[in-house]
Coordinates of C-alpha atoms and ligand atoms in Angstrom, one line a residue:
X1 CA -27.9 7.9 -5.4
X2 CA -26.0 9.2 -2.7
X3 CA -25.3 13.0 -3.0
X4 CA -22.0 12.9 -1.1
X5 CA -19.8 12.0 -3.9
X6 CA -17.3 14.9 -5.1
X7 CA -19.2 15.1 -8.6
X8 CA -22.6 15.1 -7.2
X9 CA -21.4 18.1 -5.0
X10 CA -20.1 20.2 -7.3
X11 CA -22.1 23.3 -6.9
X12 CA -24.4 22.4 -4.3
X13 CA -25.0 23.5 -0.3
X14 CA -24.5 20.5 1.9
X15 CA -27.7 19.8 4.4
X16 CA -27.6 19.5 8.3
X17 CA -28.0 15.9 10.0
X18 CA -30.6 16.1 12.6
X19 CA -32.3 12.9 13.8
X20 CA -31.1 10.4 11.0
X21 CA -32.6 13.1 8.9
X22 CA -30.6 15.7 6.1
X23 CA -32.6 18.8 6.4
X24 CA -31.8 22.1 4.1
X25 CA -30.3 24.9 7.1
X26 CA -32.0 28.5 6.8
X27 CA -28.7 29.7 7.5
X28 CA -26.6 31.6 4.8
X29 CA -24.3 29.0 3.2
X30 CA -20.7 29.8 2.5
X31 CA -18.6 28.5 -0.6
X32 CA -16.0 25.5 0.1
X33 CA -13.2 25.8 -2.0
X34 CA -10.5 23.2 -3.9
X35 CA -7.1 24.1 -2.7
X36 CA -5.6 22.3 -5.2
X37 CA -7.1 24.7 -8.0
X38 CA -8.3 27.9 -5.5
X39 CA -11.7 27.0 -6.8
X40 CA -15.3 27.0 -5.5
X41 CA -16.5 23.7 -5.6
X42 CA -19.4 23.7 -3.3
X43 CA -20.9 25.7 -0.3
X44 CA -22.2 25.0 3.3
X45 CA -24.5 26.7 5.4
X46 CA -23.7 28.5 9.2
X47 CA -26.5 26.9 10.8
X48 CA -29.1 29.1 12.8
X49 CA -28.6 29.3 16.2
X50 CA -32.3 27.1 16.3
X51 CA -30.9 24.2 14.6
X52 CA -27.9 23.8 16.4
X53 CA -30.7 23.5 19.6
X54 CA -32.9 21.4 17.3
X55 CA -29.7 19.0 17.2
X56 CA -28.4 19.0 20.8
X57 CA -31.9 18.3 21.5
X58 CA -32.0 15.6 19.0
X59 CA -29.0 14.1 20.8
X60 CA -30.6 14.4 24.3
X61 CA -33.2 12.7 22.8
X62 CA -31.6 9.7 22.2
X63 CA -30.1 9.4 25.5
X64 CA -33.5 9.2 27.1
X65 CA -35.1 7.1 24.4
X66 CA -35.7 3.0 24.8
X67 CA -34.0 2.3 21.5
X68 CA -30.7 4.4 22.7
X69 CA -30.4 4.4 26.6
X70 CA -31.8 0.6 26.8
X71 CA -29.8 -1.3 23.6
X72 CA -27.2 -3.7 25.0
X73 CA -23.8 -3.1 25.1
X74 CA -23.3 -6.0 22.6
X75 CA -25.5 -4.6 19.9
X76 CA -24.1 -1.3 20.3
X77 CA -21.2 -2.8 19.4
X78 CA -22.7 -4.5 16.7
X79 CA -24.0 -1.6 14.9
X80 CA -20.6 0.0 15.0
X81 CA -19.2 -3.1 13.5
X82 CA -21.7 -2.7 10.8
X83 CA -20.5 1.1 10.4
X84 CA -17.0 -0.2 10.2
X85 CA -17.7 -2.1 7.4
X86 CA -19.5 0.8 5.5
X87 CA -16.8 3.1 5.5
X88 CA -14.4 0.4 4.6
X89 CA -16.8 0.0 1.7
X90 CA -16.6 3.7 0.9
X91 CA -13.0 4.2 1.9
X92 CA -12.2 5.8 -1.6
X93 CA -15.5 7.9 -1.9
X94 CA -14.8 9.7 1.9
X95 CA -11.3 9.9 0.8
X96 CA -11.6 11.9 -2.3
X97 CA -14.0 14.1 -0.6
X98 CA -11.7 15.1 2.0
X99 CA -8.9 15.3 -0.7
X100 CA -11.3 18.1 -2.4
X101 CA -11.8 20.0 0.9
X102 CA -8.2 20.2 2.5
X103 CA -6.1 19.4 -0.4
X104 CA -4.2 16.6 1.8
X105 CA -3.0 13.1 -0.2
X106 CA -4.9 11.4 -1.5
X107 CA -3.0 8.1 -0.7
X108 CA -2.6 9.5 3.0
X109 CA -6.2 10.4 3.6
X110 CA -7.2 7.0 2.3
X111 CA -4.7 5.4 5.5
X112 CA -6.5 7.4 7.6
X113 CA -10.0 6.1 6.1
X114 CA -8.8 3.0 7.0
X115 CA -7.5 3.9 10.0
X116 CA -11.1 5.3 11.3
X117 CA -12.7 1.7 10.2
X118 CA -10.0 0.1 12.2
X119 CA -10.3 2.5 15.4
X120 CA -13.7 1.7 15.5
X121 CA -13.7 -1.9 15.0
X122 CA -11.6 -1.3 18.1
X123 CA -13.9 0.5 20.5
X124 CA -16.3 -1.3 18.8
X125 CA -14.9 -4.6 20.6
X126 CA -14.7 -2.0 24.3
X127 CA -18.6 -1.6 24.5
X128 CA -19.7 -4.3 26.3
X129 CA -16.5 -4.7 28.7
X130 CA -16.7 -1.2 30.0
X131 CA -16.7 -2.0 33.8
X132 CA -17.1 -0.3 37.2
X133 CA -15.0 -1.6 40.3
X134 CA -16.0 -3.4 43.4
X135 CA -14.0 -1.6 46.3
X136 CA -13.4 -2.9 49.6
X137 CA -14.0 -0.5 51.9
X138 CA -13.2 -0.5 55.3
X139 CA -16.8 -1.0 56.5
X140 CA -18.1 -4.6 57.5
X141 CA -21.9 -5.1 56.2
X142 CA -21.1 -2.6 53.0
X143 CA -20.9 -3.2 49.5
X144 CA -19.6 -0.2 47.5
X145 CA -19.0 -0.4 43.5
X146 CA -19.2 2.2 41.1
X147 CA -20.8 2.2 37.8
X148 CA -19.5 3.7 34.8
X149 CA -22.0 5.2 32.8
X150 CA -22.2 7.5 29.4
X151 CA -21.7 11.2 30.0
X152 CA -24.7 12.5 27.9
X153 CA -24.5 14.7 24.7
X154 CA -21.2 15.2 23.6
X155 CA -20.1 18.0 21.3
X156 CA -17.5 17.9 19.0
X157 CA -15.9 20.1 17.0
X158 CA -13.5 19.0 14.5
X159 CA -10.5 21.1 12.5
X160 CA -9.7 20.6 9.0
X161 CA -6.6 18.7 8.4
X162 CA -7.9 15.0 8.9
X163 CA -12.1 15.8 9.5
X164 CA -12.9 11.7 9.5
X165 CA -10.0 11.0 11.3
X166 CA -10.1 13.7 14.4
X167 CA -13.9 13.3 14.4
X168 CA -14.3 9.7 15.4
X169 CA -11.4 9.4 17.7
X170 CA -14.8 11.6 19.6
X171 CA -17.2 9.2 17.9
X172 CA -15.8 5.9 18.3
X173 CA -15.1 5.6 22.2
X174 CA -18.5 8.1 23.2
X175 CA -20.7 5.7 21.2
X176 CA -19.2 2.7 22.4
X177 CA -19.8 3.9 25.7
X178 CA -23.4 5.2 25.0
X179 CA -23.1 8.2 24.4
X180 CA -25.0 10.8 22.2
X181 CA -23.4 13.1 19.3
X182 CA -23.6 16.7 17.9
X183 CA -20.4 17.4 15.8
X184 CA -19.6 20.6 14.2
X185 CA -17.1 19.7 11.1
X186 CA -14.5 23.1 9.9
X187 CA -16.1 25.5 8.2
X188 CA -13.1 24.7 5.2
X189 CA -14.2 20.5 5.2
X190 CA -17.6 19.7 6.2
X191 CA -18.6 17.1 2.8
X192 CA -16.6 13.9 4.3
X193 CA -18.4 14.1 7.5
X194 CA -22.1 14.4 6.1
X195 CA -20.9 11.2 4.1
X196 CA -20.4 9.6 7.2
X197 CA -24.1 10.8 8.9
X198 CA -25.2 9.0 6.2
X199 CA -23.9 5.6 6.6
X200 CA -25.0 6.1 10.2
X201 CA -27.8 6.1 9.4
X202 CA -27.7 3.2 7.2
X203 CA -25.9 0.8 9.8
X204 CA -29.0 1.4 11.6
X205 CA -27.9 3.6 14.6
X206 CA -31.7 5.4 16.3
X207 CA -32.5 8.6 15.5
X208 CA -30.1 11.8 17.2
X209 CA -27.3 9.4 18.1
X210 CA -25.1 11.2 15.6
X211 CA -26.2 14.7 13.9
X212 CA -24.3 17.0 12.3
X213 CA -24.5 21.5 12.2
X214 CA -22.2 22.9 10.0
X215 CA -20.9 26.7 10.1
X216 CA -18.4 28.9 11.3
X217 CA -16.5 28.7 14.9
X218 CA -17.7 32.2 16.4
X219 CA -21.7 31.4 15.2
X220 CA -22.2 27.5 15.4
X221 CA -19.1 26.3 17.0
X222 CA -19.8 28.6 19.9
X223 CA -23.7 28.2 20.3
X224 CA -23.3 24.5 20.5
X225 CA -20.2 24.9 22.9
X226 CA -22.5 27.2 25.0
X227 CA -25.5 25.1 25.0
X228 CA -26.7 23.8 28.3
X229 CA -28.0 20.8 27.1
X230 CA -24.1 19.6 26.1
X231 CA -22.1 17.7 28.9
X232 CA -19.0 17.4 27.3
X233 CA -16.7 19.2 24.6
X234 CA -14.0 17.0 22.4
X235 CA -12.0 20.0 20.8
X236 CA -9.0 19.8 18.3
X237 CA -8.1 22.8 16.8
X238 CA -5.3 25.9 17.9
X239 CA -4.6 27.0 20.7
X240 CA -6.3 30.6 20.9
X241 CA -9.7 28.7 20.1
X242 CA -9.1 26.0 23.1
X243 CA -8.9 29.2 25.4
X244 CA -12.4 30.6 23.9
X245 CA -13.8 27.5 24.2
X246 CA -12.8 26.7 27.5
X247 CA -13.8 30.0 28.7
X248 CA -17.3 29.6 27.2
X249 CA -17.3 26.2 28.3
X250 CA -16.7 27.3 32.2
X251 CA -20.0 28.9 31.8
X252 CA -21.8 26.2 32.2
X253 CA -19.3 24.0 34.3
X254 CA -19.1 21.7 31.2
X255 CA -15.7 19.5 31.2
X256 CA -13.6 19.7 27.9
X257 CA -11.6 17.7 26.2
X258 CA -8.5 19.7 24.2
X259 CA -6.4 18.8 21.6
X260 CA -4.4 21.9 20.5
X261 CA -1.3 22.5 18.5
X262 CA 1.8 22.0 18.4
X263 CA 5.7 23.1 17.9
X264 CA 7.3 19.6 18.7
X265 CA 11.0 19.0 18.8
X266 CA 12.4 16.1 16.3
X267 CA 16.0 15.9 17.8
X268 CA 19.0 13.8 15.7
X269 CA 21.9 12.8 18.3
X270 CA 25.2 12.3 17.0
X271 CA 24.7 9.0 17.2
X272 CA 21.7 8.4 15.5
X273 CA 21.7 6.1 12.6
X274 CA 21.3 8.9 10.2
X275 CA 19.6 7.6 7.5
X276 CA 16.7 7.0 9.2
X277 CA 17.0 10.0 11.6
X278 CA 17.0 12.4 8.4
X279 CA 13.9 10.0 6.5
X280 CA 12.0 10.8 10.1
X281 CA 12.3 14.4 10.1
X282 CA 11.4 14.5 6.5
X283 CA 8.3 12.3 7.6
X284 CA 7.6 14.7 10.8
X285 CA 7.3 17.9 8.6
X286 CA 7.0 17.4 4.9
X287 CA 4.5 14.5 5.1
X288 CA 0.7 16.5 4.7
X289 CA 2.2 19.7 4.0
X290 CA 3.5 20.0 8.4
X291 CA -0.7 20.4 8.4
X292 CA -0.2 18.0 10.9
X293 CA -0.8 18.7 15.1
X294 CA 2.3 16.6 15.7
X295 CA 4.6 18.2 13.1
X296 CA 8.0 18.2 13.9
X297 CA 8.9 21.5 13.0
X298 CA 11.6 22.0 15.1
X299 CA 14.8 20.0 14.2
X300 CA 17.2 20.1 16.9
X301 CA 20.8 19.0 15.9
X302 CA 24.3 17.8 17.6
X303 CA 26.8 20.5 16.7
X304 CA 29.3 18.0 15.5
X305 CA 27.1 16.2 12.9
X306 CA 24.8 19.4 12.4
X307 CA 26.3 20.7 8.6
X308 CA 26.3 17.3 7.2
X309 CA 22.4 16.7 8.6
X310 CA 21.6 19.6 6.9
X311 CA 23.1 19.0 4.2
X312 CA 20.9 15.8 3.7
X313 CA 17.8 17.1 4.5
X314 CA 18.4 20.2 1.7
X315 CA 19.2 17.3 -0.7
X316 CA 15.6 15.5 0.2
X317 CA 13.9 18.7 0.2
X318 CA 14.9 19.4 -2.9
X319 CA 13.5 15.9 -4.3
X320 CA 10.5 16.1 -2.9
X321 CA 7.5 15.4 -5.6
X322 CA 4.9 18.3 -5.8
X323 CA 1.9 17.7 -7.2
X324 CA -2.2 17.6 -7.2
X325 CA -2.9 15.6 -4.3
X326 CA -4.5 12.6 -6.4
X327 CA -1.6 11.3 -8.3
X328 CA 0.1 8.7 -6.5
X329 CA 3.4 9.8 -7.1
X330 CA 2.8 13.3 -5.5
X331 CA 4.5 13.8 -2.2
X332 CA 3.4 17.1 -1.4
X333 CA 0.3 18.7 -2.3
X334 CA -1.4 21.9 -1.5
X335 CA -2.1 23.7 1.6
X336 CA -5.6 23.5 3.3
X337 CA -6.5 27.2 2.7
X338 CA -5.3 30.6 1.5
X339 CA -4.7 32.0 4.5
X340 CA -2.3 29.1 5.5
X341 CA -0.3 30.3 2.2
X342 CA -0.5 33.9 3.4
X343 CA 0.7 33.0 7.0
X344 CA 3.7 30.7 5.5
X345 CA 4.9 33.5 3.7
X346 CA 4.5 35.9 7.0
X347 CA 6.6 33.2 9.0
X348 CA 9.2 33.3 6.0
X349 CA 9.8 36.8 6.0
X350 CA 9.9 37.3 9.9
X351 CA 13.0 34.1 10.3
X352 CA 14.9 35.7 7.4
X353 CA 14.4 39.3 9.3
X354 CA 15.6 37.6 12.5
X355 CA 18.4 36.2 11.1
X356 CA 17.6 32.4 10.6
X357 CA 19.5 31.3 7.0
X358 CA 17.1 30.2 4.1
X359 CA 18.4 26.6 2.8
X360 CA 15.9 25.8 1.2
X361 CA 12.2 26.8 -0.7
X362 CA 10.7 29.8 1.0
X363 CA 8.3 30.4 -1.7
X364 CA 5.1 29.2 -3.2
X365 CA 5.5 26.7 -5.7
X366 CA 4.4 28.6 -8.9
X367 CA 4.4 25.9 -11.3
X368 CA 1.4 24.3 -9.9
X369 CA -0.8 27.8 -11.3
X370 CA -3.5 28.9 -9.3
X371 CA -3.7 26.4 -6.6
X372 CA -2.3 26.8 -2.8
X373 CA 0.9 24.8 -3.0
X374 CA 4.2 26.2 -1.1
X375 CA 7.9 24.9 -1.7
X376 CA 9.2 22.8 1.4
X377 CA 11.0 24.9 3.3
X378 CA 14.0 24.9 5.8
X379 CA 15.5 27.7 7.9
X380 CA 19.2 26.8 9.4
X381 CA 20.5 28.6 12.5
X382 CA 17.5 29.3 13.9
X383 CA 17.2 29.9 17.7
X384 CA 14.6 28.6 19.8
X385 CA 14.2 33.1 20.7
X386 CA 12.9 33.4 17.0
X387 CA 9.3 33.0 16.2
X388 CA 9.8 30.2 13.9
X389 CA 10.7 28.2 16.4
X390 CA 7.8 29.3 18.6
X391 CA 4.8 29.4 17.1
X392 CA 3.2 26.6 15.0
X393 CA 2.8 27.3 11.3
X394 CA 1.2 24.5 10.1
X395 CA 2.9 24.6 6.8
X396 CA 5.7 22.6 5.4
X397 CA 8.4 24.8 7.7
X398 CA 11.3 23.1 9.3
X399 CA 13.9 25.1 11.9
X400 CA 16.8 23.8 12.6
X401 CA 18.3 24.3 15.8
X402 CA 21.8 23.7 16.9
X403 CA 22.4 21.9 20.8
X404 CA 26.3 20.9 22.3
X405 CA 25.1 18.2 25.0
X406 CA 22.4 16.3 26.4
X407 CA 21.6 19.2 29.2
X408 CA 21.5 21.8 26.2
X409 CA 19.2 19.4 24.3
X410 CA 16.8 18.8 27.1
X411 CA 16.7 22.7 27.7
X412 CA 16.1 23.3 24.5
X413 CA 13.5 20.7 23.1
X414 CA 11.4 21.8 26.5
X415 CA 11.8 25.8 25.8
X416 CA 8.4 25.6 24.3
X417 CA 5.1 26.5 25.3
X418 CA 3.3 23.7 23.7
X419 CA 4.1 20.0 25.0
X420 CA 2.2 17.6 22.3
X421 CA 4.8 15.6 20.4
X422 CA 8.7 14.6 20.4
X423 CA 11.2 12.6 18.5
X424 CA 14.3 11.4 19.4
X425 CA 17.0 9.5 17.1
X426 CA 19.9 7.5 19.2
X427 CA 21.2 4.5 19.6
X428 CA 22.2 5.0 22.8
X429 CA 19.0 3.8 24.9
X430 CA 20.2 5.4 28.3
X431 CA 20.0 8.4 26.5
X432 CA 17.1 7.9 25.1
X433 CA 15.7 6.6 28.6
X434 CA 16.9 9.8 30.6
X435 CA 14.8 12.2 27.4
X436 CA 11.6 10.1 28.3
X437 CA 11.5 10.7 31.5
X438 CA 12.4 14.7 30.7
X439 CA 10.7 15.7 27.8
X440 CA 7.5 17.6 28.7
X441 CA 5.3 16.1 26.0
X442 CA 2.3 13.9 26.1
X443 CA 4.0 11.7 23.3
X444 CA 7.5 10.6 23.0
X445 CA 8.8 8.8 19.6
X446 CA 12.5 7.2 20.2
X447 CA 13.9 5.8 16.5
X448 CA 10.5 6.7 14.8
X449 CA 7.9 9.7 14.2
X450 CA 4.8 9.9 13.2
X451 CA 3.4 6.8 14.5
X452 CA -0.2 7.2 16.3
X453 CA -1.8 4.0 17.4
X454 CA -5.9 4.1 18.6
X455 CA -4.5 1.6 21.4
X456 CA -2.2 4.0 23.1
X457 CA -3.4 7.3 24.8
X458 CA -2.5 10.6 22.7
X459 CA -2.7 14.0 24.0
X460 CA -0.6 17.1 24.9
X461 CA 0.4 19.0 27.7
X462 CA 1.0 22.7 28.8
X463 CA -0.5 24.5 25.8
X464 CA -1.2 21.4 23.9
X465 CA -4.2 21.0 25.9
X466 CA -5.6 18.2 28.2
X467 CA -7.4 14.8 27.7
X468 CA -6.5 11.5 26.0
X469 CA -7.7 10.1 23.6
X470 CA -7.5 6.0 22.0
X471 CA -7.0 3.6 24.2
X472 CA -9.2 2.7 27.1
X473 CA -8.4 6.7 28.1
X474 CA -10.9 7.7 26.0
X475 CA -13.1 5.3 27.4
X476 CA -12.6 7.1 30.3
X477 CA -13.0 10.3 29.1
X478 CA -16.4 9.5 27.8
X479 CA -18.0 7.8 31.0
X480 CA -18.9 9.1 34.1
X481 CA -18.5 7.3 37.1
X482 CA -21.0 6.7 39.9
X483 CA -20.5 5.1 43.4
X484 CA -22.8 2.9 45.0
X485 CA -23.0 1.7 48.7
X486 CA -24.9 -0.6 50.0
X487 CA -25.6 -1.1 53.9
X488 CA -26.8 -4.5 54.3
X489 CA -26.1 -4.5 58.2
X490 CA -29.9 -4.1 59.2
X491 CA -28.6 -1.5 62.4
X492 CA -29.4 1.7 62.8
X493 CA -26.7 4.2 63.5
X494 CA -26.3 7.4 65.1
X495 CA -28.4 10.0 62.6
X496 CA -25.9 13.0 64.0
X497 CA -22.7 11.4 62.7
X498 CA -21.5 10.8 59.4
X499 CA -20.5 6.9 59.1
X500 CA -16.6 7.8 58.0
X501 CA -15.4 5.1 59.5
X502 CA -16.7 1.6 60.3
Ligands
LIG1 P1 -9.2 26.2 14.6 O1 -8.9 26.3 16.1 O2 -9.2 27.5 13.8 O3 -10.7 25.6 14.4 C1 -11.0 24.3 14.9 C2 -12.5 24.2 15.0 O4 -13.0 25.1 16.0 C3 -13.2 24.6 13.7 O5 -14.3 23.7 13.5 C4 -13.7 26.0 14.0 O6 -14.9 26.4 13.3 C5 -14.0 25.9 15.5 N1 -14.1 27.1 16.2 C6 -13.4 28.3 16.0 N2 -13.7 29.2 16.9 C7 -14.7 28.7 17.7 C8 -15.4 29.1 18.9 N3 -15.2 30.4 19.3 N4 -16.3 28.3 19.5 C9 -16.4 27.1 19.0 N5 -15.8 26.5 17.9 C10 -14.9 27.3 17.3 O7 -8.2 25.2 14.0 P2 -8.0 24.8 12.5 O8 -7.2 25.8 11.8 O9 -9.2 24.3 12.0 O10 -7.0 23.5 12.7 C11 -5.6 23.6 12.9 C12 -5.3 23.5 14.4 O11 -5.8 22.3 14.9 C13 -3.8 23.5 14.6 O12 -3.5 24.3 15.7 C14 -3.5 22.0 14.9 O13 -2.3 21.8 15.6 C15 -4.7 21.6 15.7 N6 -4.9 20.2 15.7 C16 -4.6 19.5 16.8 C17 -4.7 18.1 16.8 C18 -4.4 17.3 18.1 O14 -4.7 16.1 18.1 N7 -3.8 17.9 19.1 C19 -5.0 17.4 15.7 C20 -5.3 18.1 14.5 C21 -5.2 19.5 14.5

């Protein structure tokens, strides 16, 4: 019987994963709470800084052992086909427990469930067609190719809003390319991603491919980003902690990937077919509570169709279903943590102070009791000067910002220190052409929002952080490449100058 089920939980400290292993931490454990009650429901330790060494060397382990570094690329593959199929066996199971850790939708983190069996079916199928280049350089009697080989020991470290999700866009394209695996799970939603160890293990992957330390960001987060033994970092989380990380990761020149936050721009042009335009800025804020990276929180709108836009979306708000996050017909659930209720609130007070107009919720939803729920919320008049419009919230917290013309749009939606999303309702594609070739965003939505695929890159820029990940990219990020030359002239050349040229 497997102990990762949300009964079989209740109450109990979740182990470490070290070497296909679950081992008890010596750590102090920490409760884990249900936001949709504000109850305990189990704990997890902060692992010692011994067993998060234990672990990386576990993983380094595995990159120099026969069964590892020497399986073919084919039955790499294989064995993350066989994963694949696990966790589409055990899509409801991983779902629930994430439901009981971050309080997100049930039906939504059950996509996503499918969504990571997917993903890796699809880097699955990369593994063995990872391939270096033969380059023809301008030297007769030289061959010169590269190699592209597996970085080493990757660390990830994983927020809370979708743990299964954010974890294996890491795991999917590092093991496919050979990597080895140490992730540290949020200290709020660790129980979904000990599930997981555990079918790794049972797909058959060798010992220290894949382990698992749990704790907080300042103990375990930072001794495993610190450790010399890592050779690369895949972050997602906020901003601030990118900066820490990649200042602790300069210490020991270790590259980084960073996916940060957020404050994208969902713009409707006069134009735009407004039912859908409206549906997709519902989507890009209301959908998982905005606990979403690429939450469109900030709603810029054409002055001439701006009253009636807002008008529709108080309407929507206003039907919106709330509810515990495992009934089918709830459309929004709880927030991840207290704090996020408390912050909310703090972002609330400060647009009313600065002058934004309340249209709509503002306030925690009280009929849902105890549990962390907060109304869906919309600010009018808000100015892209106000800290709403600023800072990312992470809560269900929409701005709307007024524009006059394509210039004033293009200002405005790029007045923003982050760079990770944007939407843009027209029908007018020359418009829409000139915004994707302006907007300074890793990701650009025209007519839609929302919509990820693992076959196309994703990543910010500016303060949204660097990397890509899906699509070959990430393949990319998680192999190093090596160049070979080969002189097969026979001659011997002048030991005193370098052979630059032929
Ligand atoms: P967070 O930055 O507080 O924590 C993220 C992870 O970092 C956690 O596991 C935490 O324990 C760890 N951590 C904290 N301090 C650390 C340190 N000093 N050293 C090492 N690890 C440390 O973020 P969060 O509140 O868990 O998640 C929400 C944030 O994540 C939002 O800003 C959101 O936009 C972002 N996010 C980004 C993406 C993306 O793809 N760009 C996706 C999801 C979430």
């Amino acid at each position: 019987m497997t102990l990762f089920t949300t009964d079989a939980l209740e109450g109990r400290c979740l182990p470490l994963f070290i070497n296909n292993e679950f081992v008890p931490s010596q750590g102090q454990s920490f409760p884990s709470y249900d936001p949709a009650t504000g109850a305990e429901w189990s704990s997890m330790p902060d692992a010692t800084a011994d067993e998060v060494d234990r672990a990386v060397r576990a993983a380094r382990g595995a990159m120099t052992s026969a069964a590892w570094r020497d399986m073919s690329q084919t039955d790499r593959g294989s064995l993350m086909y066989r994963l694949a199929d696990l966790i589409s066996q055990n899509v409801d199971r991983l779902s629930r427990l994430e439901v009981r850790d971050n309080g997100k939708l049930l039906k939504e983190m059950t996509a996503l469930t499918h969504a990571v069996a997917a993903s890796m079916r699809y880097f699955a199928g990369m593994a063995d067609k990872i391939e270096g280049t033969t380059i023809p350089v301008n030297k007769p009697d030289m061959l010169n190719f590269t190699l592209r080989e597996p970085v080493g020991v990757i660390a990830a470290i994983v927020p809370w809003n979708s743990p299964l999700l954010l974890l294996n866009r890491a795991f999917s394209p590092a093991i496919a390319a050979g990597n080895a695996m140490v992730v540290k799970p949020s200290e709020h939603s660790a129980a979904s991603i000990l599930a997981f160890a555990e079918l790794v293990a049972e797909a058959g992957f060798p010992p220290g491919v894949f382990n698992v330390v749990t704790g907080g960001g300042q103990t375990v987060g930072d001794a495993l980003v610190r450790h010399p033994e890592v050779d690369k970092i895949d972050f997602t989380g906020g901003p601030e902690t990118g900066r820490v990380i990649a200042a602790s990761a300069a210490q020991n020149l270790t590259p980084a990937i960073l996916e940060l936050g957020g404050k994208s721009p969902n713009i409707i042009c006069a134009d735009a077919d407004l039912d859908r335009a409206v549906t997709g800025v519902v989507s890009g804020i209301f959908a998982a509570g905005g606990q979403t990276c690429v939450a469109g929180s900030r709603c810029l709108v054409h002055d001439s169709i701006y009253d009636e836009v807002a008008e529709r979306l108080v309407a929507r708000a206003a039907e919106i279903r709330i509810g515990a996050p495992t009934e089918a017909d709830t459309q929004l659930g709880p927030l991840a943590l207290w704090s996020q209720v408390e912050k909310v609130g703090r972002f609330v007070e400060g647009a009313k102070t600065a002058g934004a107009k309340l249209l709509a919720g503002g306030g925690r939803a009280e009929q849902m009791g105890a549990g962390w729920y907060v109304q869906p919320t919309i600010f009018g008049d808000v100015t892209n000067e106000m800290d709403i419009a600023r800072n990312e919230i992470f809560g269900p917290v929409l701005g709307l910002i007024r524009y006059s013309d394509d210039e004033d749009m293009i200002a405005k939606a790029n007045d923003t220190r982050y760079g990770l999303a944007s939407g843009l309702w027209t029908n007018d594609m020359e418009r829409a052409m000139r915004f994707m070739r302006r907007i300074n965003a890793g990701m650009v939505w025209i007519n839609t929002y929302r919509s990820p695929s693992v076959m196309a890159p994703s990543g910010g820029y500016k303060d949204s952080g660097y990397g890509k990940h899906n699509g070959f990219a990430a393949i990319n990020e998680f192999t190093r490449i090596k160049t070979v030359v080969i002189d097969y002239s026979g001659k011997t050349h002048d030991p005193f100058v370098m052979r630059v040229q032929s």
